[in-house]
Coordinates of C-alpha atoms and ligand atoms in Angstrom, one line a residue:
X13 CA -6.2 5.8 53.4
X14 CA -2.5 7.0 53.4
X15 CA -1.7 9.6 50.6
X16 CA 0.8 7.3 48.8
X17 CA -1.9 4.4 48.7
X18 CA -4.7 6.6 47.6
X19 CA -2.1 7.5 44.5
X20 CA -0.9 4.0 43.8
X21 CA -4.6 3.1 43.7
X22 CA -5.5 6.0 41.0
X23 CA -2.4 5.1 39.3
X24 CA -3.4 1.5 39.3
X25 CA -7.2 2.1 38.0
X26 CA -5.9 4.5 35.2
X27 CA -3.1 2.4 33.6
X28 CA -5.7 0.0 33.9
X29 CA -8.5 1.6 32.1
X30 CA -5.4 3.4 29.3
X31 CA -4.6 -0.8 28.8
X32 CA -8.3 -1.7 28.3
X33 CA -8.4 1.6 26.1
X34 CA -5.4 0.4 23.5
X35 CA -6.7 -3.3 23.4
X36 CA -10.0 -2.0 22.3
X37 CA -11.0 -3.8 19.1
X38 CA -12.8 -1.2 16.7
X39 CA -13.2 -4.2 13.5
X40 CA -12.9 -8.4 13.9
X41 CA -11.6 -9.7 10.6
X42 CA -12.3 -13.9 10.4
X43 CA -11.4 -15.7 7.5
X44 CA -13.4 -17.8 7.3
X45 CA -12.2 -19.8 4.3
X46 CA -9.4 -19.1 2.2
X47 CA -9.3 -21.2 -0.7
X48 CA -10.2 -20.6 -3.8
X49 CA -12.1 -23.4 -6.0
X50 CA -9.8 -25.7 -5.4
X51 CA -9.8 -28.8 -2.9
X52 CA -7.4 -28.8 0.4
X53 CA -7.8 -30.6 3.4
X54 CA -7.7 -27.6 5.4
X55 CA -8.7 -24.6 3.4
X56 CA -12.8 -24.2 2.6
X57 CA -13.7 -21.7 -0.1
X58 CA -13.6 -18.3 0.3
X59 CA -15.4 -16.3 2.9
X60 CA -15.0 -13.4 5.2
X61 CA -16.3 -12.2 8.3
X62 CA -16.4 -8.5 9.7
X63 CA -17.3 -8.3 12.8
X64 CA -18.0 -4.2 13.2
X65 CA -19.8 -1.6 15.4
X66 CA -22.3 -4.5 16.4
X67 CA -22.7 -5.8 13.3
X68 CA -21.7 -9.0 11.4
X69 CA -20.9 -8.6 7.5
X70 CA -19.9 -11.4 5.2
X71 CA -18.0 -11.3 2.2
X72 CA -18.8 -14.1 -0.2
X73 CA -20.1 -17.7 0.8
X74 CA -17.7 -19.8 -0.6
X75 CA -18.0 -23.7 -0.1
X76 CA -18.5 -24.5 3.7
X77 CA -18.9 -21.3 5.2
X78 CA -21.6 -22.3 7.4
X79 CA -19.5 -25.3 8.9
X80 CA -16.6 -22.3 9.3
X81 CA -19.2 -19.7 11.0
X82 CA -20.2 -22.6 13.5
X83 CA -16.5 -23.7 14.1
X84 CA -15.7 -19.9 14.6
X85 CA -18.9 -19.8 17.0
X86 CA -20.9 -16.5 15.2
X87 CA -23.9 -16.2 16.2
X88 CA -25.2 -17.8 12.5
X89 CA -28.4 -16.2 13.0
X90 CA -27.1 -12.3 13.0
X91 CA -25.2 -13.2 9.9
X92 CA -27.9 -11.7 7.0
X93 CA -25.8 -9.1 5.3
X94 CA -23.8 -10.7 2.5
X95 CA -21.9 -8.9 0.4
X96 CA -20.8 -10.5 -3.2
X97 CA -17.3 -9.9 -5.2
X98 CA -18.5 -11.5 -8.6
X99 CA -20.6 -14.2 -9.2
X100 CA -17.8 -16.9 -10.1
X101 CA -19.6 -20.4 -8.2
X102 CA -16.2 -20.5 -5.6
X103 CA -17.6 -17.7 -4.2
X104 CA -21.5 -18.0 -3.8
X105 CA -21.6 -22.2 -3.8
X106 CA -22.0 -22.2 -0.3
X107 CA -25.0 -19.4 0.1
X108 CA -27.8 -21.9 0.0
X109 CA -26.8 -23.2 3.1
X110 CA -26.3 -20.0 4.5
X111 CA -29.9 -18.9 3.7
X112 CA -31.7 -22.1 3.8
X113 CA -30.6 -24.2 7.1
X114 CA -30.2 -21.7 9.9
X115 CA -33.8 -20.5 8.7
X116 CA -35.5 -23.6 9.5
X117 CA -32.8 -25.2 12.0
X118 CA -31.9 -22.5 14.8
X119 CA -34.8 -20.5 13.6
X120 CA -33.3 -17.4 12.2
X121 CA -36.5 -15.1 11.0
X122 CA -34.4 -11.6 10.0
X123 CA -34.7 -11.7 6.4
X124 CA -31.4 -11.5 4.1
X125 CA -29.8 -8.8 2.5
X126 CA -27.1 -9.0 -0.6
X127 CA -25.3 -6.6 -2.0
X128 CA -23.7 -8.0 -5.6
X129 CA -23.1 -6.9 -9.1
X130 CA -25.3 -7.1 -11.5
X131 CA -26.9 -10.8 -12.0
X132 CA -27.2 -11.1 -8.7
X133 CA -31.2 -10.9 -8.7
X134 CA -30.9 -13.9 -11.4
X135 CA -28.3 -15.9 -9.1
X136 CA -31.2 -15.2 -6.0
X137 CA -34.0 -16.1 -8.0
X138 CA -32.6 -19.6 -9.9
X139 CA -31.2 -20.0 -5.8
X140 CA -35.4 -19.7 -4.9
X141 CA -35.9 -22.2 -7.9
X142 CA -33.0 -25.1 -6.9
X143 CA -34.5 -25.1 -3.5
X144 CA -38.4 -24.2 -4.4
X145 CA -39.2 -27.8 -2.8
X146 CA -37.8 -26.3 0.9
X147 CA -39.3 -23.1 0.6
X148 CA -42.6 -24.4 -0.5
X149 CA -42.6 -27.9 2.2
X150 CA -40.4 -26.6 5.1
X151 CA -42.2 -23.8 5.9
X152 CA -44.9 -24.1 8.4
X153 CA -46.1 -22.2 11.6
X154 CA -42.8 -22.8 13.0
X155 CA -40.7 -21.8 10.3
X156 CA -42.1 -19.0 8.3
X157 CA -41.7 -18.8 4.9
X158 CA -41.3 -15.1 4.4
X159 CA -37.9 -15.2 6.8
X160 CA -36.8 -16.7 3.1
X161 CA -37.1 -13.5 1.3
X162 CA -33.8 -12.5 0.2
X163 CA -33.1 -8.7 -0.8
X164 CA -30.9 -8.2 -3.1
X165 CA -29.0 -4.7 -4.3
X166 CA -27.4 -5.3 -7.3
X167 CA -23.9 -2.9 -7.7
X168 CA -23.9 -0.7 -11.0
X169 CA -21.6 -1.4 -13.6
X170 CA -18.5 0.2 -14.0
X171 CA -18.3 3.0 -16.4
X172 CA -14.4 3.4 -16.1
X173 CA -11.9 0.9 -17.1
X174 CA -11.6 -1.8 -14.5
X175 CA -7.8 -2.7 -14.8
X176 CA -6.7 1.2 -15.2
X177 CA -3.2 1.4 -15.7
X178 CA -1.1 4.3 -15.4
X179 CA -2.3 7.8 -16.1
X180 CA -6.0 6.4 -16.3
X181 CA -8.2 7.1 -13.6
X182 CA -9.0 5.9 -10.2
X183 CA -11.8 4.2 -9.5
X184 CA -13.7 6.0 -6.1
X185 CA -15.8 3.4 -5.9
X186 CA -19.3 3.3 -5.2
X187 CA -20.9 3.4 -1.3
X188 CA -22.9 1.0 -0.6
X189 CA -23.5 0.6 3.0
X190 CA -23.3 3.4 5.8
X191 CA -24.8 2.9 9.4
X192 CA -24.5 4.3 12.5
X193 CA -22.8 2.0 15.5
X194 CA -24.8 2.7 18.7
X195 CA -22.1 4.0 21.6
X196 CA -23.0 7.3 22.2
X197 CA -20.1 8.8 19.3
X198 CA -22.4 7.1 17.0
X199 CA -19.3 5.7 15.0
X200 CA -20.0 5.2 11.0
X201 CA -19.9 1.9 9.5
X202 CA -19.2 2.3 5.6
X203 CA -18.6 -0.3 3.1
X204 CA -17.5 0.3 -0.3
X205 CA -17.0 -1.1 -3.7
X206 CA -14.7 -0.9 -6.3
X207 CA -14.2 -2.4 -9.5
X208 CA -11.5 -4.6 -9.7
X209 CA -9.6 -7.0 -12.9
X210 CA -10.7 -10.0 -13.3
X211 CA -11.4 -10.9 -16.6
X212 CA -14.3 -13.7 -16.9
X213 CA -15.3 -12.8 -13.7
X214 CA -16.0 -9.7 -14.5
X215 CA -17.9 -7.7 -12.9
X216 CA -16.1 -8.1 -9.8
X217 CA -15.3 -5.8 -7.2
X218 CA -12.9 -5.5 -4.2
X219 CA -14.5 -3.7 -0.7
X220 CA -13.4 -1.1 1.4
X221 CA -14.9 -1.1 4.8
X222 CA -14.0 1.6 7.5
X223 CA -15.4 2.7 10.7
X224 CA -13.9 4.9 13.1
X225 CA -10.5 5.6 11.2
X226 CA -10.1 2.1 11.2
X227 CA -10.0 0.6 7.5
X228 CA -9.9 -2.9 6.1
X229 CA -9.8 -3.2 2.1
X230 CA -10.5 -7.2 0.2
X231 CA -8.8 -7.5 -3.0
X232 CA -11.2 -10.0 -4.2
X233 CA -10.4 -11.8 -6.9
X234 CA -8.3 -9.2 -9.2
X235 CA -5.0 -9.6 -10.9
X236 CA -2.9 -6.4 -9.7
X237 CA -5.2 -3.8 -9.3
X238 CA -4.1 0.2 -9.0
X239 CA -7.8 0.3 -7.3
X240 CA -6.7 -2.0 -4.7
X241 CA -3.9 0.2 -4.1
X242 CA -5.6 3.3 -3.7
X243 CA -8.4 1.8 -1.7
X244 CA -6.0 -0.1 0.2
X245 CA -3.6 3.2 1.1
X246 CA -2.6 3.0 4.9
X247 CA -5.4 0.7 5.6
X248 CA -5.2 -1.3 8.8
X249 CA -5.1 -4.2 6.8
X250 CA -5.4 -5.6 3.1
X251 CA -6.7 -9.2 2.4
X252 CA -5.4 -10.5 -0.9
X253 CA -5.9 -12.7 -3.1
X254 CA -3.0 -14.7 -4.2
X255 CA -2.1 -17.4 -6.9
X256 CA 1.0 -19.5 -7.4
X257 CA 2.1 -22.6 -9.5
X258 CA 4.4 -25.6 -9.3
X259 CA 6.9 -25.4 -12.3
X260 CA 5.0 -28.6 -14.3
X261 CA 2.2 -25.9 -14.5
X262 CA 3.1 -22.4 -15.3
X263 CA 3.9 -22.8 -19.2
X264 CA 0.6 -24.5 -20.1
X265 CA -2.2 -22.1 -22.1
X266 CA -5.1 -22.3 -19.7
X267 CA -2.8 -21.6 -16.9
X268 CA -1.7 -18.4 -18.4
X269 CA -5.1 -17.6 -18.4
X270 CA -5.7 -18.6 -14.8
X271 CA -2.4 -16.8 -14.3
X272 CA -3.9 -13.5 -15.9
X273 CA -7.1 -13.3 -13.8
X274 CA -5.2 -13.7 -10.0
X275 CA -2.5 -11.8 -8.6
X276 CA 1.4 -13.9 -8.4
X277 CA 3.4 -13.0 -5.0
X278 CA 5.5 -10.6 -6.7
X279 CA 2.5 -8.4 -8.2
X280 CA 1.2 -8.8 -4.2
X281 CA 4.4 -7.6 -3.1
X282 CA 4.2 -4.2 -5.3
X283 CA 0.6 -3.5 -4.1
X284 CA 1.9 -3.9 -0.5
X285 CA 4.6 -2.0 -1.0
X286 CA 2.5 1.2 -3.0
X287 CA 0.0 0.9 -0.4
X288 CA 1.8 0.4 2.8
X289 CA -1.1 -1.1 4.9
X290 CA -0.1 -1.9 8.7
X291 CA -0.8 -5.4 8.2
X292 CA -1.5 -7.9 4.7
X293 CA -3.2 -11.3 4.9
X294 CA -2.9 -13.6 1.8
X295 CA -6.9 -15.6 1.5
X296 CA -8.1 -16.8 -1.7
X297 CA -5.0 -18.8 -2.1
X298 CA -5.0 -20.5 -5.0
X299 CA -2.0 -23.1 -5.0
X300 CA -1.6 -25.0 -8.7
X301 CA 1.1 -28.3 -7.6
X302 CA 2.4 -26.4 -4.4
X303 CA 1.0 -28.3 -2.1
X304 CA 0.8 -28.0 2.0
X305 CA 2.7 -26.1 4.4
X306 CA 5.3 -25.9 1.8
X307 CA 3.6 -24.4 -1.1
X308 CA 2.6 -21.1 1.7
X309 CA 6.2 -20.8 2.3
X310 CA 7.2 -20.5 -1.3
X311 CA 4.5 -17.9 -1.7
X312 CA 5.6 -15.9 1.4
X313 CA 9.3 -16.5 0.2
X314 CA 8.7 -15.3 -3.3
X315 CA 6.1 -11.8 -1.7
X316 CA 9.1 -11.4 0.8
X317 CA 11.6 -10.9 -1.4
X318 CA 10.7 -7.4 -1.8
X319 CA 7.8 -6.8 0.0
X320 CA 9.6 -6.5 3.7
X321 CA 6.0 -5.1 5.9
X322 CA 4.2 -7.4 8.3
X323 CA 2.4 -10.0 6.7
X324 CA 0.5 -13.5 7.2
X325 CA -0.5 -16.7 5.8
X326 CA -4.4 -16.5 6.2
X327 CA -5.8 -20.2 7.4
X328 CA -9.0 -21.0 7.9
X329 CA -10.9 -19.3 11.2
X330 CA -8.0 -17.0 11.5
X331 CA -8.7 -14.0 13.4
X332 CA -7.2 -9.9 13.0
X333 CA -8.3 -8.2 15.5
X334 CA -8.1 -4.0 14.6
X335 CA -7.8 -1.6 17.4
X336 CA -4.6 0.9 17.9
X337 CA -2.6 -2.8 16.6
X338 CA -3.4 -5.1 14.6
X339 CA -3.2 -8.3 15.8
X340 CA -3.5 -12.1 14.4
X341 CA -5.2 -14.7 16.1
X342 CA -4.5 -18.4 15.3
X343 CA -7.3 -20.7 15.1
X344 CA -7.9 -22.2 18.1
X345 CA -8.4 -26.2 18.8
X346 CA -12.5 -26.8 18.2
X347 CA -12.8 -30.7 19.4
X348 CA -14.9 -29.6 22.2
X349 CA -17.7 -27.8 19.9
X350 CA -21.7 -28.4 21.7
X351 CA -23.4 -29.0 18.3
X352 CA -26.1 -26.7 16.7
X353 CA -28.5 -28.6 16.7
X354 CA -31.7 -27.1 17.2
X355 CA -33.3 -23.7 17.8
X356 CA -32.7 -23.9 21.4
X357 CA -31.1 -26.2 23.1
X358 CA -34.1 -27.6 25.8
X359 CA -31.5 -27.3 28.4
X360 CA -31.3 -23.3 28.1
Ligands
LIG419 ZN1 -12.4 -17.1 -6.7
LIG420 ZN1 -13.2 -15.4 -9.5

């Protein structure tokens, strides 16, 4: 081979292998739903997916967050680690289905695990009691009735104020997860809670989750939070929660209340701006008569006008992939789904 070949080639194979080394995705966000309680065509109720050193964690099962997992083609059965914000019902309603039907319909056997706050063990036992009929009938030799167990690690209280405000202390958070990836760098996985503001729903939390200097932080549901800052400092990316309302709806007295539970564009804006994250996706959006396409673009108008970083619009089976960028991933057309039928499809 002639010398200037033989150096082209190397020159080739290393850009190449520098390319594959920046598009390298450390964390897989999917929102899988980004509604809150209320009814959209488009938008289920709120769930997210973290796709991280091998493993698959969910945050909160809102309503149709199996459907979403299928449409975003997870592998349903891996998904078994569930971690809960609070216990409001937009954000577990859709658990059952998660636990129950991949059990005894694709044959998932790992047993789940959920991390919540406390009254979760009552939320997984009255869950056992609603659907006692399945988990006594279903099982069989085929489907085994202690894949059902459930495992649940409730989060302590918070001893500090949950909505500090200025000069009162920082939350830190308490550590819930940590696990090694398995590359040879054995890479930490670490998820995190904090307490976050959110008055009836209290307690409720927001999560960190970092692995390889990589971080992603969920609001959860919180009206502006100085823990969501702090968590959120320089993270890859936040996922916020956000709430606005049509003018017919802002001056009533249960809105105000509504109001004072969620966190308005502008209050967004300030924590993106304290917290500079490289990139800030709005899920949870809770829309009061600003409906559609135009209702998002009032809330990005009204986040924009001071908030000038990158930031998004979450929909429903969005993806943000994290590597050395961040980068956004439209949902992609789904008409040509194979349905899930059964364990295995007999032509595998
Ligand atoms: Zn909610
Ligand atoms: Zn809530």
């Amino acid at each position: 081979m002639k010398w200037h070949i033989f150096i082209m080639t190397v020159l080739m194979v290393c850009s190449h292998s520098l390319l594959a080394q920046s598009d390298k995705v450390d964390m897989r966000v999917i929102l899988l739903g980004t509604s809150g309680p209320e009814m959209s065509p488009d938008r289920s109720g709120y769930a997210t997916l973290i796709e991280v050193g091998g493993k698959k964690l969910l945050f909160d099962a809102g309503r149709g967050v199996l459907q979403r997992l299928y449409e975003s083609e997870v592998d349903i059965k891996k998904v078994t680690t569930v971690f809960l914000t609070h216990l409001h019902n937009d954000h577990i309603e859709g658990l059952a289905s998660l636990w129950i039907t991949p059990w005894f319909l694709l044959g998932r056997t790992e047993q789940m695990k959920i991390w919540g706050p406390v009254g979760t063990l009552k939320m997984r036992d009255g869950m056992r009691t609603m659907y006692g009929h399945d988990v006594q009938n279903r099982s069989d030799e085929h489907n085994k009735k202690e894949s059902l167990d459930l495992k649940v690690i409730e989060i302590e209280n918070p001893k500090e104020n949950v909505c500090p405000k200025k000069g009162d202390p920082i939350s830190l958070g308490q550590e819930l997860y940590k696990e090694k990836d398995n590359t040879p760098a054995a890479h930490e996985i670490k998820v995190t809670a904090f307490p976050v503001c959110h008055a009836d729903g209290n307690p409720a939390f927001g999560y960190s989750i970092t692995y390889n200097n990589r971080k992603v932080v969920l609001s959860g549901d919180t009206t502006y939070s100085r823990n969501v800052v702090h968590h959120g400092m320089n993270a890859d990316l936040i996922v916020h929660n956000v709430i606005a309302t049509g003018k017919d709806f802002s001056h009533t007295p249960e809105m105000q209340i509504i109001l004072g539970k969620l966190t308005t564009p502008e209050q967004a804006a300030d924590v993106f701006k304290e917290a500079k994250p490289k990139m800030a996706v709005f899920s949870h959006i809770v829309k009061k008569g600003l409906p559609g396409a135009e209702g998002d673009k009032e809330i990005m108008k009204r986040t924009q006008e001071t908030y000038k970083g990158p930031l998004e619009m979450g929909v429903d089976r969005m993806i943000i992939d994290i590597g050395s960028q961040v980068r956004v991933i439209k949902p992609k057309v789904i008409s040509d789904l194979t349905d899930l039928d059964f364990k295995k499809h007999p032509d595998k």
